[in-house]
Amino acid sequence: MPTSKSYLISVVLIAYIVLFAGLAKADDKSATSEAVRKWQEMRFGMFIHWGPVSLKGTEIGWSRGKEVPIEEYDQLYKQFNPTKFDAEEWVLVAKDAGMKYLVITSKHHDGFCLWPSKYTDYHIGNTPFKRDVLKELSAACKKHGVQFCTYHSICDWHHPDYPMGSPGGSTEKPNHNMPRYFQYLKNQTKEIIDNYGPLGIMWFDGEWEKPWTREYGNEIYDYLKKIQPDLVINNRVSKGRHGMAGTTKEANLNAGDYDTPEQQIGGFDRQRPWETCMTICRQWAWKPNDRMKSTKECIQTLLHTVGGDGNLLFNVGPMPDGRIELRQVERLKEMGVWLNKYGDGVYATRGGPFKPGKWGASTCKDDKIYLYVMNWSSNGRLMLPGIVQKITSCRTLSGGQVSMKQSKDNIEIQLPPTNQNEIATVIELTVDGKAFDIEPVEVADPII
Ligand code: H79
């Protein structure tokens, strides 16, 4: 029987431990939400898909065992020698485009590692190139103020321990060992953070196959957050993603920090953070003469995304010699030039209150609403639904006299066609309150 004094001491001690553990956990949560908020403010990032497969010009991951026989695919790294790779050049391309973060494939479904991992031999150190791509890129990012992040595939159709194999996870390997593969994943992701961190995002993918479970997802999520509490992790760390729409309805089950629509713009959502990933051409990895999006498509995609309160992770696939294709560099530069002039409403804003649609998109910050008008009615007007707050001023950043009439039911905006911007006309409204407090509303399509 403990004495009442020692009993009291142990109760107090236990209470302390419980309280401390609780606080530590709460701290981690706030580190996460603060990091997510900061990442959301960046709004625009560069995705990079690269590896020995660029030598073939076929898709990364999926072409193994399809367009390229497995035996040939797995030997490509022995010829991978991108001597024109210049990390600073890539980072400056991103920066000039107005991108604030960069996510590179540390490892895709094909298993090849862009850093000299001590847990496998299938890595860049064993190519003729030998240099550590993640090291050079993370250093260049740091130097130029771009946030460095990595994409890491959970499925690995090359690694003997991961149960499924090529093509596309349709085969089963003879001597697989998923628990051991899970340890490999933990080792490698820790290695990446230790060597090149702190990272902005750990961007998981390839979670949909059977061997991956919610339990594994929860475990690696908690494990990585312990190593770096302000790491942001996407929803593909867990199960339950709804196809290419990329949403996880069961977000309460610890399904990462944000949703990931792929090759499509996410729906307006201010509750759950999200990021559309999309390619500048058609393929993720480089393909010669791949069809490239027009400047207008690129910029309007960004504006529609930001207007829905999402981020855009825009992908380039560098060539096997290490350079990003010149026409892609130029396209990105055009985005940067446009953003420099008209991008006030992009960074550190929130989507809405006028939901994106045919008409265009809107964002807000403090007492400002930014309208990005892409299609006017044929009578030269834009009709928006009414808002409770009073509009105290209205101006355009692209020149010309804009006229605005506000009534209880609607807002009518007019601008001479000569002042209408081909990509998006930017109109800034000032309201007599916090623009973010305005209830988001749908906008009827313009009458053309
Ligand atoms: O890295 C890029 C692509 O290589 C990779 N994701 C982006 C970011 C990718 N891997 N596979 N896919 C894209 C397409 C896979 C589609 C499907 Fe499915 C997998 C269809 C069915 C299983 C995704 C998951 C859609 C539904 C479940």
mmCIF file with all atom_site columns, C-alpha atoms and ligand atoms in Angstrom, residues 47 49 59-62 105 108-109 151 155 157 203-209 236 241-245 262-263 277-279 284-285 313 315, ligand 1:
data_model
loop_
_atom_site.group_PDB
_atom_site.id
_atom_site.type_symbol
_atom_site.label_atom_id
_atom_site.label_alt_id
_atom_site.label_comp_id
_atom_site.label_asym_id
_atom_site.label_entity_id
_atom_site.label_seq_id
_atom_site.pdbx_PDB_ins_code
_atom_site.Cartn_x
_atom_site.Cartn_y
_atom_site.Cartn_z
_atom_site.occupancy
_atom_site.B_iso_or_equiv
_atom_site.pdbx_formal_charge
_atom_site.auth_seq_id
_atom_site.auth_comp_id
_atom_site.auth_asym_id
_atom_site.auth_atom_id
_atom_site.pdbx_PDB_model_num
ATOM   1  C  CA  . PHE A 1 47  ? 6.404   19.635 -60.179 1.00 0.00 ? 47  PHE A CA  1
ATOM   2  C  CA  . HIS A 1 49  ? 9.163   14.218 -63.073 1.00 0.00 ? 49  HIS A CA  1
ATOM   3  C  CA  . GLU A 1 59  ? 5.878   7.791  -69.323 1.00 0.00 ? 59  GLU A CA  1
ATOM   4  C  CA  . ILE A 1 60  ? 7.604   7.396  -65.980 1.00 0.00 ? 60  ILE A CA  1
ATOM   5  C  CA  . GLY A 1 61  ? 6.453   4.313  -64.097 1.00 0.00 ? 61  GLY A CA  1
ATOM   6  C  CA  . TRP A 1 62  ? 3.749   3.026  -66.427 1.00 0.00 ? 62  TRP A CA  1
ATOM   7  C  CA  . THR A 1 105 ? 10.380  12.777 -57.892 1.00 0.00 ? 105 THR A CA  1
ATOM   8  C  CA  . HIS A 1 108 ? 8.567   7.136  -58.864 1.00 0.00 ? 108 HIS A CA  1
ATOM   9  C  CA  . HIS A 1 109 ? 6.699   3.836  -59.341 1.00 0.00 ? 109 HIS A CA  1
ATOM   10 C  CA  . TYR A 1 151 ? 7.428   13.255 -54.426 1.00 0.00 ? 151 TYR A CA  1
ATOM   11 C  CA  . CYS A 1 155 ? 4.190   1.518  -54.857 1.00 0.00 ? 155 CYS A CA  1
ATOM   12 C  CA  . TRP A 1 157 ? 7.165   -2.103 -59.093 1.00 0.00 ? 157 TRP A CA  1
ATOM   13 C  CA  . TRP A 1 203 ? 4.173   14.190 -51.667 1.00 0.00 ? 203 TRP A CA  1
ATOM   14 C  CA  . PHE A 1 204 ? 3.138   10.525 -51.582 1.00 0.00 ? 204 PHE A CA  1
ATOM   15 C  CA  . ASP A 1 205 ? 1.582   8.635  -54.510 1.00 0.00 ? 205 ASP A CA  1
ATOM   16 C  CA  . GLY A 1 206 ? 0.867   5.079  -55.620 1.00 0.00 ? 206 GLY A CA  1
ATOM   17 C  CA  . GLU A 1 207 ? -1.141  4.333  -52.473 1.00 0.00 ? 207 GLU A CA  1
ATOM   18 C  CA  . TRP A 1 208 ? -4.100  2.691  -54.210 1.00 0.00 ? 208 TRP A CA  1
ATOM   19 C  CA  . GLU A 1 209 ? -2.715  -0.844 -54.461 1.00 0.00 ? 209 GLU A CA  1
ATOM   20 C  CA  . ARG A 1 236 ? -2.133  9.959  -50.782 1.00 0.00 ? 236 ARG A CA  1
ATOM   21 C  CA  . ARG A 1 241 ? -8.792  8.923  -52.397 1.00 0.00 ? 241 ARG A CA  1
ATOM   22 C  CA  . HIS A 1 242 ? -11.666 9.354  -54.835 1.00 0.00 ? 242 HIS A CA  1
ATOM   23 C  CA  . GLY A 1 243 ? -9.976  8.688  -58.185 1.00 0.00 ? 243 GLY A CA  1
ATOM   24 C  CA  . MET A 1 244 ? -8.477  11.537 -60.133 1.00 0.00 ? 244 MET A CA  1
ATOM   25 C  CA  . ALA A 1 245 ? -10.750 14.051 -58.362 1.00 0.00 ? 245 ALA A CA  1
ATOM   26 C  CA  . GLU A 1 262 ? -4.832  15.199 -60.718 1.00 0.00 ? 262 GLU A CA  1
ATOM   27 C  CA  . GLN A 1 263 ? -4.991  16.619 -64.262 1.00 0.00 ? 263 GLN A CA  1
ATOM   28 C  CA  . CYS A 1 277 ? -1.285  18.741 -60.047 1.00 0.00 ? 277 CYS A CA  1
ATOM   29 C  CA  . MET A 1 278 ? -1.203  19.148 -63.802 1.00 0.00 ? 278 MET A CA  1
ATOM   30 C  CA  . THR A 1 279 ? 1.254   18.750 -66.663 1.00 0.00 ? 279 THR A CA  1
ATOM   31 C  CA  . TRP A 1 284 ? 4.627   13.736 -66.719 1.00 0.00 ? 284 TRP A CA  1
ATOM   32 C  CA  . ALA A 1 285 ? 8.038   12.647 -67.950 1.00 0.00 ? 285 ALA A CA  1
ATOM   33 C  CA  . LEU A 1 313 ? 1.518   22.224 -58.864 1.00 0.00 ? 313 LEU A CA  1
ATOM   34 C  CA  . ASN A 1 315 ? 4.677   19.844 -63.994 1.00 0.00 ? 315 ASN A CA  1
HETATM 35 O  O1  . H79 B 2 .   ? 3.257   11.134 -60.795 1.00 0.00 ? 1   H79 B O1  1
HETATM 36 C  C1  . H79 B 2 .   ? 2.174   11.418 -61.655 1.00 0.00 ? 1   H79 B C1  1
HETATM 37 C  C2  . H79 B 2 .   ? 1.687   10.170 -62.309 1.00 0.00 ? 1   H79 B C2  1
HETATM 38 O  O2  . H79 B 2 .   ? 2.773   9.445  -62.849 1.00 0.00 ? 1   H79 B O2  1
HETATM 39 C  C3  . H79 B 2 .   ? 1.032   9.475  -61.151 1.00 0.00 ? 1   H79 B C3  1
HETATM 40 N  N1  . H79 B 2 .   ? 0.446   10.550 -60.390 1.00 0.00 ? 1   H79 B N1  1
HETATM 41 C  C4  . H79 B 2 .   ? 0.938   11.798 -60.918 1.00 0.00 ? 1   H79 B C4  1
HETATM 42 C  C5  . H79 B 2 .   ? 1.158   12.825 -59.838 1.00 0.00 ? 1   H79 B C5  1
HETATM 43 C  C6  . H79 B 2 .   ? 0.072   8.464  -61.559 1.00 0.00 ? 1   H79 B C6  1
HETATM 44 N  N2  . H79 B 2 .   ? 0.261   7.202  -61.379 1.00 0.00 ? 1   H79 B N2  1
HETATM 45 N  N3  . H79 B 2 .   ? -0.765  6.554  -61.834 1.00 0.00 ? 1   H79 B N3  1
HETATM 46 N  N4  . H79 B 2 .   ? -1.617  7.413  -62.306 1.00 0.00 ? 1   H79 B N4  1
HETATM 47 C  C7  . H79 B 2 .   ? -1.136  8.618  -62.168 1.00 0.00 ? 1   H79 B C7  1
HETATM 48 C  C8  . H79 B 2 .   ? -2.873  7.044  -62.885 1.00 0.00 ? 1   H79 B C8  1
HETATM 49 C  C9  . H79 B 2 .   ? -3.464  5.991  -62.081 1.00 0.00 ? 1   H79 B C9  1
HETATM 50 C  C10 . H79 B 2 .   ? -4.764  5.824  -62.130 1.00 0.00 ? 1   H79 B C10 1
HETATM 51 C  C11 . H79 B 2 .   ? -5.408  4.756  -61.435 1.00 0.00 ? 1   H79 B C11 1
HETATM 52 FE FE1 . H79 B 2 .   ? -6.588  4.939  -59.870 1.00 0.00 ? 1   H79 B FE1 1
HETATM 53 C  C12 . H79 B 2 .   ? -4.895  3.937  -60.422 1.00 0.00 ? 1   H79 B C12 1
HETATM 54 C  C13 . H79 B 2 .   ? -6.680  4.325  -61.802 1.00 0.00 ? 1   H79 B C13 1
HETATM 55 C  C14 . H79 B 2 .   ? -7.028  3.277  -60.912 1.00 0.00 ? 1   H79 B C14 1
HETATM 56 C  C15 . H79 B 2 .   ? -5.908  3.018  -60.058 1.00 0.00 ? 1   H79 B C15 1
HETATM 57 C  C16 . H79 B 2 .   ? -6.210  6.724  -59.069 1.00 0.00 ? 1   H79 B C16 1
HETATM 58 C  C17 . H79 B 2 .   ? -6.234  5.799  -58.059 1.00 0.00 ? 1   H79 B C17 1
HETATM 59 C  C18 . H79 B 2 .   ? -7.462  6.718  -59.666 1.00 0.00 ? 1   H79 B C18 1
HETATM 60 C  C19 . H79 B 2 .   ? -8.226  5.791  -58.982 1.00 0.00 ? 1   H79 B C19 1
HETATM 61 C  C20 . H79 B 2 .   ? -7.449  5.206  -58.000 1.00 0.00 ? 1   H79 B C20 1
#
